[in-house]
């Protein structure tokens, strides 16, 4: 349900209504059961139609379960075997068996195997070579090897995926890090935010990718934490939810993209934490478990992970949720075990 809420300046803002009887406590066990049962729905329409993002879906589910301290609910052997079957001769990993390799799914695969401490299941050297081959002369990265007559798809998401993968594999030295940083910085805007490419508008998702990439490469000096922090904290609406850019509805996933960026920059206290927590909890389904993008919508693993991760960042339910790393969206204990550190302000 959409309502119009007045802003401070009197300009109407799009927002949602949170009903008085909306969930107000974390339905942890229902979320665990929801994610654990998802792999049993292989014949469901929704499951079949999302094959093109299966690898990322497994990452969302595994990470959510791990943050909820229920990783054993997932069959490690089956998952590792699936990931291994999706690696191509070029080293890249696809969304599912016989799907083309792509950086997005290669990162999801590396994250999955890192959580399970099973990175040796794939040919790491080939993964590294695949990623190295996607860097362009200007430092940017393509998402895959399918180059058109002009150029392949360039996106700052891919810059993050590349350095995140290589950092987890301890192989950042194979790319030109200075040029990679230079390209990301060229995508910075007057408002302190970042876009998909130079000149593109600032967006919370891209900001997370660029801030995360700069954190991994110890280059956060290129970020103005006060200017960007202000833009990000303005993404909070009266309902408590966060949006991706001005005049958009709030969405639970931005509880991650916005909050994680603020956490990296040391500005998470600029958000009204109690209102955001209330919004996330209101997006839970009390019957099926799972978290939706907005109250009353259909739940999915994507928003369930980022809702749970957002609550972890807020420091809510510390006894029930593991601490999450704001750069990799993985449990802090996993990054500690791997010896992977990132810069934080």
CSV table of C-alpha atoms in Angstrom, one decimal:
chain,number,residue,atom,x,y,z
A,1,UNK,CA,0.0,0.0,0.0
A,2,UNK,CA,1.5,3.3,-1.1
A,3,UNK,CA,0.8,6.6,0.7
A,4,UNK,CA,2.2,10.1,0.2
A,5,UNK,CA,4.2,11.4,3.1
A,6,UNK,CA,5.2,15.1,3.3
A,7,UNK,CA,9.0,15.8,3.4
A,8,UNK,CA,10.6,18.5,5.4
A,9,UNK,CA,10.5,20.9,2.5
A,10,UNK,CA,6.8,20.1,1.7
A,11,UNK,CA,7.6,18.0,-1.4
A,12,UNK,CA,5.5,14.7,-1.3
A,13,UNK,CA,7.6,11.5,-1.0
A,14,UNK,CA,6.6,8.0,-2.0
A,15,UNK,CA,6.5,5.7,1.0
A,16,UNK,CA,4.7,2.7,2.4
A,17,UNK,CA,2.3,2.2,5.3
A,18,UNK,CA,3.3,-0.1,8.1
A,19,UNK,CA,0.2,-1.7,9.6
A,20,UNK,CA,-0.2,-1.7,13.4
A,21,UNK,CA,-0.3,-5.6,13.4
A,22,UNK,CA,2.8,-6.0,11.3
A,23,UNK,CA,5.5,-8.4,12.7
A,24,UNK,CA,7.7,-6.6,15.3
A,25,UNK,CA,10.0,-9.5,16.3
A,26,UNK,CA,12.5,-11.5,14.3
A,27,UNK,CA,10.9,-14.8,13.1
A,28,UNK,CA,14.2,-16.5,13.0
A,29,UNK,CA,13.1,-20.2,12.9
A,30,UNK,CA,10.5,-19.5,10.2
A,31,UNK,CA,13.2,-17.9,8.1
A,32,UNK,CA,15.6,-20.8,8.6
A,33,UNK,CA,12.8,-23.2,7.6
A,34,UNK,CA,11.9,-21.1,4.6
A,35,UNK,CA,15.5,-21.0,3.2
A,36,UNK,CA,16.2,-24.7,4.1
A,37,UNK,CA,13.1,-25.8,2.2
A,38,UNK,CA,13.8,-23.7,-0.9
A,39,UNK,CA,16.1,-26.4,-2.5
A,40,UNK,CA,13.2,-28.9,-2.3
A,41,UNK,CA,11.1,-26.8,-4.6
A,42,UNK,CA,12.9,-27.9,-7.8
A,43,UNK,CA,9.7,-28.5,-9.7
A,44,UNK,CA,8.1,-25.2,-8.7
A,45,UNK,CA,7.5,-22.6,-11.4
A,46,UNK,CA,9.5,-19.9,-9.5
A,47,UNK,CA,12.5,-22.2,-9.0
A,48,UNK,CA,12.6,-23.3,-12.7
A,49,UNK,CA,12.2,-19.7,-14.0
A,50,UNK,CA,15.1,-18.5,-11.8
A,51,UNK,CA,17.7,-20.9,-13.1
A,52,UNK,CA,19.6,-18.0,-14.8
A,53,UNK,CA,20.6,-16.7,-11.3
A,54,UNK,CA,20.8,-20.1,-9.4
A,55,UNK,CA,24.4,-19.5,-8.2
A,56,UNK,CA,23.6,-16.2,-6.6
A,57,UNK,CA,20.4,-17.8,-5.2
A,58,UNK,CA,22.5,-20.4,-3.4
A,59,UNK,CA,24.8,-17.7,-2.1
A,60,UNK,CA,21.8,-15.8,-0.7
A,61,UNK,CA,20.4,-18.9,1.0
A,62,UNK,CA,23.7,-20.2,2.4
A,63,UNK,CA,24.8,-16.8,3.7
A,64,UNK,CA,21.4,-16.2,5.3
A,65,UNK,CA,21.5,-19.6,7.0
A,66,UNK,CA,25.1,-19.0,8.2
A,67,UNK,CA,24.2,-15.6,9.6
A,68,UNK,CA,21.3,-17.2,11.4
A,69,UNK,CA,23.8,-19.9,12.8
A,70,UNK,CA,22.1,-22.7,10.8
A,71,UNK,CA,24.5,-23.4,8.0
A,72,UNK,CA,24.4,-27.2,8.6
A,73,UNK,CA,20.8,-27.1,7.3
A,74,UNK,CA,22.4,-26.9,3.8
A,75,UNK,CA,23.9,-30.0,2.2
A,76,UNK,CA,27.6,-29.0,1.8
A,77,UNK,CA,28.5,-31.9,-0.5
A,78,UNK,CA,25.7,-31.2,-2.9
A,79,UNK,CA,26.3,-27.5,-3.1
A,80,UNK,CA,30.1,-27.8,-3.6
A,81,UNK,CA,29.5,-30.4,-6.3
A,82,UNK,CA,27.0,-28.0,-8.1
A,83,UNK,CA,29.5,-25.1,-8.0
A,84,UNK,CA,32.3,-27.3,-9.4
A,85,UNK,CA,30.0,-28.4,-12.2
A,86,UNK,CA,29.4,-24.8,-13.2
A,87,UNK,CA,33.1,-23.9,-13.9
A,88,UNK,CA,34.1,-23.6,-17.5
A,89,UNK,CA,37.4,-24.3,-19.2
A,90,UNK,CA,38.1,-20.6,-19.3
A,91,UNK,CA,37.9,-20.6,-15.5
A,92,UNK,CA,34.8,-18.5,-15.2
A,93,UNK,CA,31.7,-19.8,-13.4
A,94,UNK,CA,28.1,-19.7,-14.7
A,95,UNK,CA,24.8,-19.3,-12.9
A,96,UNK,CA,24.0,-22.9,-13.5
A,97,UNK,CA,25.2,-25.9,-15.4
A,98,UNK,CA,25.7,-25.0,-19.1
A,99,UNK,CA,25.1,-21.3,-18.5
A,100,UNK,CA,27.8,-18.9,-19.7
A,101,UNK,CA,30.5,-17.8,-17.2
A,102,UNK,CA,30.1,-14.4,-15.7
A,103,UNK,CA,31.8,-12.3,-13.0
A,104,UNK,CA,28.6,-12.0,-11.0
A,105,UNK,CA,28.2,-15.7,-10.6
A,106,UNK,CA,31.9,-16.3,-10.3
A,107,UNK,CA,31.9,-14.1,-7.2
A,108,UNK,CA,28.9,-15.9,-5.7
A,109,UNK,CA,30.6,-19.2,-6.3
A,110,UNK,CA,33.8,-18.1,-4.6
A,111,UNK,CA,31.8,-16.7,-1.7
A,112,UNK,CA,29.9,-20.0,-1.3
A,113,UNK,CA,33.1,-22.1,-1.3
A,114,UNK,CA,34.8,-19.7,1.1
A,115,UNK,CA,32.0,-20.1,3.6
A,116,UNK,CA,32.2,-23.8,3.3
A,117,UNK,CA,36.0,-23.7,3.4
A,118,UNK,CA,36.1,-25.7,0.1
A,119,UNK,CA,37.7,-23.3,-2.4
A,120,UNK,CA,40.0,-26.1,-3.6
A,121,UNK,CA,36.9,-27.7,-5.3
A,122,UNK,CA,37.5,-25.4,-8.3
A,123,UNK,CA,40.5,-24.6,-10.4
A,124,UNK,CA,41.5,-21.3,-8.7
A,125,UNK,CA,44.3,-20.5,-11.1
A,126,UNK,CA,41.8,-20.6,-14.0
A,127,UNK,CA,39.4,-18.4,-12.1
A,128,UNK,CA,42.1,-15.9,-11.5
A,129,UNK,CA,43.1,-15.9,-15.2
A,130,UNK,CA,39.4,-15.4,-16.2
A,131,UNK,CA,39.1,-12.4,-14.0
A,132,UNK,CA,42.4,-10.9,-15.1
A,133,UNK,CA,41.3,-11.2,-18.8
A,134,UNK,CA,38.2,-9.1,-18.1
A,135,UNK,CA,40.1,-5.9,-17.1
A,136,UNK,CA,40.2,-3.2,-19.8
A,137,UNK,CA,43.0,-0.7,-20.5
A,138,UNK,CA,41.1,2.0,-18.5
A,139,UNK,CA,41.0,-0.2,-15.5
A,140,UNK,CA,37.3,-1.1,-15.8
A,141,UNK,CA,36.0,-4.7,-16.0
A,142,UNK,CA,33.6,-6.4,-18.3
A,143,UNK,CA,31.2,-8.9,-16.8
A,144,UNK,CA,32.0,-11.7,-19.3
A,145,UNK,CA,34.0,-12.5,-22.4
A,146,UNK,CA,31.3,-11.7,-24.9
A,147,UNK,CA,32.7,-8.6,-26.6
A,148,UNK,CA,30.6,-6.9,-29.3
A,149,UNK,CA,32.0,-4.8,-32.2
A,150,UNK,CA,32.2,-1.9,-29.8
A,151,UNK,CA,32.7,-3.2,-26.3
A,152,UNK,CA,31.4,-5.7,-23.7
A,153,UNK,CA,29.2,-4.5,-20.9
A,154,UNK,CA,31.1,-2.3,-18.4
A,155,UNK,CA,29.7,-1.7,-14.9
A,156,UNK,CA,31.2,-0.7,-11.6
A,157,UNK,CA,29.5,-3.8,-10.1
A,158,UNK,CA,32.1,-5.8,-12.1
A,159,UNK,CA,34.9,-3.8,-10.6
A,160,UNK,CA,33.7,-4.8,-7.2
A,161,UNK,CA,33.2,-8.5,-8.2
A,162,UNK,CA,36.7,-8.7,-9.6
A,163,UNK,CA,38.5,-7.3,-6.6
A,164,UNK,CA,36.3,-9.1,-4.1
A,165,UNK,CA,36.9,-12.5,-5.8
A,166,UNK,CA,40.7,-11.9,-6.0
A,167,UNK,CA,40.8,-10.7,-2.4
A,168,UNK,CA,39.1,-13.9,-1.2
A,169,UNK,CA,41.6,-15.9,-3.3
A,170,UNK,CA,44.6,-13.8,-2.1
A,171,UNK,CA,45.4,-12.9,-5.8
A,172,UNK,CA,44.8,-9.2,-6.1
A,173,UNK,CA,48.3,-8.8,-7.5
A,174,UNK,CA,47.3,-10.2,-10.9
A,175,UNK,CA,45.4,-7.1,-12.0
A,176,UNK,CA,46.3,-3.5,-12.3
A,177,UNK,CA,44.8,-2.3,-9.0
A,178,UNK,CA,45.8,1.4,-9.5
A,179,UNK,CA,44.0,1.5,-12.8
A,180,UNK,CA,41.0,-0.3,-11.4
A,181,UNK,CA,40.8,2.3,-8.6
A,182,UNK,CA,41.3,5.1,-11.0
A,183,UNK,CA,38.3,4.0,-13.1
A,184,UNK,CA,36.0,3.6,-10.1
A,185,UNK,CA,37.0,7.1,-8.9
A,186,UNK,CA,36.1,8.5,-12.4
A,187,UNK,CA,32.6,7.3,-11.7
A,188,UNK,CA,32.2,9.6,-8.7
A,189,UNK,CA,29.6,12.4,-8.9
A,190,UNK,CA,29.2,15.9,-7.4
A,191,UNK,CA,27.0,14.5,-4.6
A,192,UNK,CA,29.7,12.1,-3.5
A,193,UNK,CA,28.0,9.0,-4.9
A,194,UNK,CA,28.9,6.7,-7.7
A,195,UNK,CA,27.2,5.4,-10.8
A,196,UNK,CA,27.4,2.5,-13.3
A,197,UNK,CA,29.9,4.4,-15.5
A,198,UNK,CA,31.4,7.9,-15.6
A,199,UNK,CA,28.5,10.4,-15.8
A,200,UNK,CA,25.8,8.0,-14.6
A,201,UNK,CA,23.6,9.0,-11.7
A,202,UNK,CA,24.4,8.0,-8.2
A,203,UNK,CA,22.6,4.9,-7.0
A,204,UNK,CA,22.8,3.2,-3.6
A,205,UNK,CA,23.7,-0.2,-5.1
A,206,UNK,CA,26.5,1.2,-7.2
A,207,UNK,CA,27.7,3.2,-4.2
A,208,UNK,CA,28.0,0.0,-2.2
A,209,UNK,CA,30.0,-1.6,-5.0
A,210,UNK,CA,32.4,1.3,-5.4
A,211,UNK,CA,32.9,2.0,-1.7
A,212,UNK,CA,33.4,-1.8,-1.2
A,213,UNK,CA,35.9,-1.9,-4.0
A,214,UNK,CA,37.8,1.0,-2.6
A,215,UNK,CA,37.7,-0.5,0.9
A,216,UNK,CA,39.3,-3.8,-0.4
A,217,UNK,CA,42.0,-1.9,-2.2
A,218,UNK,CA,42.7,0.5,0.7
A,219,UNK,CA,41.6,3.5,-1.3
A,220,UNK,CA,38.9,5.0,0.8
A,221,UNK,CA,40.7,8.3,0.8
A,222,UNK,CA,38.9,8.9,-2.5
A,223,UNK,CA,35.6,8.9,-0.7
A,224,UNK,CA,34.1,12.0,1.1
A,225,UNK,CA,32.4,10.2,4.0
A,226,UNK,CA,30.4,13.3,5.1
A,227,UNK,CA,29.1,14.3,1.7
A,228,UNK,CA,28.3,10.7,0.6
A,229,UNK,CA,27.1,9.8,4.1
A,230,UNK,CA,24.6,12.7,4.0
A,231,UNK,CA,23.3,11.5,0.5
A,232,UNK,CA,22.9,8.0,1.9
A,233,UNK,CA,21.2,9.0,5.1
A,234,UNK,CA,18.7,11.0,3.1
A,235,UNK,CA,17.6,7.6,1.6
A,236,UNK,CA,15.6,6.9,4.8
A,237,UNK,CA,11.9,7.6,4.5
A,238,UNK,CA,9.4,8.3,7.3
A,239,UNK,CA,8.5,4.6,7.4
A,240,UNK,CA,12.1,3.9,8.3
A,241,UNK,CA,12.8,2.1,5.1
A,242,UNK,CA,15.7,3.0,2.7
A,243,UNK,CA,15.5,3.6,-1.0
A,244,UNK,CA,18.1,3.4,-3.8
A,245,UNK,CA,17.7,7.0,-5.0
A,246,UNK,CA,15.4,10.0,-4.6
A,247,UNK,CA,11.7,9.6,-5.1
A,248,UNK,CA,11.7,5.8,-5.1
A,249,UNK,CA,9.9,3.5,-2.7
A,250,UNK,CA,11.8,1.9,0.2
A,251,UNK,CA,13.1,-1.6,-0.3
A,252,UNK,CA,14.6,-4.1,2.3
A,253,UNK,CA,17.6,-4.7,0.0
A,254,UNK,CA,18.7,-1.2,0.6
A,255,UNK,CA,18.9,-2.0,4.3
A,256,UNK,CA,22.1,-3.6,3.0
A,257,UNK,CA,23.4,-1.4,0.2
A,258,UNK,CA,22.9,1.8,2.1
A,259,UNK,CA,23.7,0.6,5.6
A,260,UNK,CA,26.9,-1.3,4.6
A,261,UNK,CA,28.3,1.7,2.8
A,262,UNK,CA,27.6,3.9,5.9
A,263,UNK,CA,29.2,1.2,8.1
A,264,UNK,CA,32.4,1.2,6.0
A,265,UNK,CA,32.5,5.0,6.2
A,266,UNK,CA,31.9,5.1,10.0
A,267,UNK,CA,28.5,6.9,9.5
A,268,UNK,CA,26.0,4.2,10.3
A,269,UNK,CA,24.8,6.2,13.4
A,270,UNK,CA,23.4,8.8,11.0
A,271,UNK,CA,20.5,6.4,10.3
A,272,UNK,CA,17.5,6.0,12.6
A,273,UNK,CA,18.2,2.4,13.6
A,274,UNK,CA,15.0,1.7,15.4
A,275,UNK,CA,12.8,2.9,12.5
A,276,UNK,CA,14.8,0.9,10.0
A,277,UNK,CA,14.6,-2.2,12.2
A,278,UNK,CA,10.8,-1.8,12.5
A,279,UNK,CA,10.6,-1.6,8.7
A,280,UNK,CA,12.6,-4.7,8.1
A,281,UNK,CA,10.6,-6.7,10.6
A,282,UNK,CA,7.4,-5.5,9.1
A,283,UNK,CA,8.5,-7.1,5.8
A,284,UNK,CA,8.5,-10.6,7.2
A,285,UNK,CA,5.8,-13.2,6.3
A,286,UNK,CA,4.4,-14.6,9.5
A,287,UNK,CA,3.0,-17.7,7.8
A,288,UNK,CA,5.7,-18.9,5.4
A,289,UNK,CA,8.8,-17.2,6.8
A,290,UNK,CA,11.1,-15.1,4.6
A,291,UNK,CA,11.4,-11.4,4.0
A,292,UNK,CA,9.9,-9.3,1.2
A,293,UNK,CA,11.0,-6.0,-0.4
A,294,UNK,CA,8.1,-4.2,1.3
A,295,UNK,CA,5.4,-5.0,3.8
A,296,UNK,CA,2.7,-7.3,2.4
A,297,UNK,CA,4.7,-8.3,-0.7
A,298,UNK,CA,5.9,-11.9,-1.6
A,299,UNK,CA,9.0,-13.0,0.1
A,300,UNK,CA,12.2,-14.3,-1.6
A,301,UNK,CA,15.7,-15.5,-0.7
A,302,UNK,CA,17.3,-12.2,-2.0
A,303,UNK,CA,15.4,-9.9,0.3
A,304,UNK,CA,15.6,-12.5,3.2
A,305,UNK,CA,19.4,-12.4,3.1
A,306,UNK,CA,19.6,-8.6,2.9
A,307,UNK,CA,17.0,-8.1,5.6
A,308,UNK,CA,18.8,-10.5,8.0
A,309,UNK,CA,22.2,-8.9,7.0
A,310,UNK,CA,20.7,-5.4,7.7
A,311,UNK,CA,19.6,-6.5,11.1
A,312,UNK,CA,23.1,-7.9,11.8
A,313,UNK,CA,24.7,-4.5,10.8
A,314,UNK,CA,22.3,-2.7,13.1
A,315,UNK,CA,23.5,-4.9,15.9
A,316,UNK,CA,20.0,-6.3,16.5
A,317,UNK,CA,19.5,-9.8,17.8
A,318,UNK,CA,23.2,-10.3,18.6
A,319,UNK,CA,22.5,-13.5,20.3
A,320,UNK,CA,20.7,-14.9,17.3
A,321,UNK,CA,22.7,-13.5,14.4
A,322,UNK,CA,26.4,-13.6,13.5
A,323,UNK,CA,28.2,-10.4,12.8
A,324,UNK,CA,28.3,-9.6,9.1
A,325,UNK,CA,31.2,-8.1,7.2
A,326,UNK,CA,30.0,-4.9,5.5
A,327,UNK,CA,32.1,-5.3,2.4
A,328,UNK,CA,31.7,-8.9,1.5
A,329,UNK,CA,28.2,-9.7,3.0
A,330,UNK,CA,29.6,-12.8,4.6
A,331,UNK,CA,30.0,-13.7,8.3
A,332,UNK,CA,32.9,-11.8,9.9
A,333,UNK,CA,34.3,-15.1,11.3
A,334,UNK,CA,34.7,-16.4,7.7
A,335,UNK,CA,36.8,-13.4,6.7
A,336,UNK,CA,38.8,-13.8,9.9
A,337,UNK,CA,39.4,-17.4,9.1
A,338,UNK,CA,40.5,-16.5,5.6
A,339,UNK,CA,42.8,-13.7,6.8
A,340,UNK,CA,41.0,-11.2,4.6
A,341,UNK,CA,40.9,-7.6,5.9
A,342,UNK,CA,39.4,-4.5,4.4
A,343,UNK,CA,39.8,-0.8,5.1
A,344,UNK,CA,37.2,0.8,7.3
A,345,UNK,CA,36.9,4.5,8.3
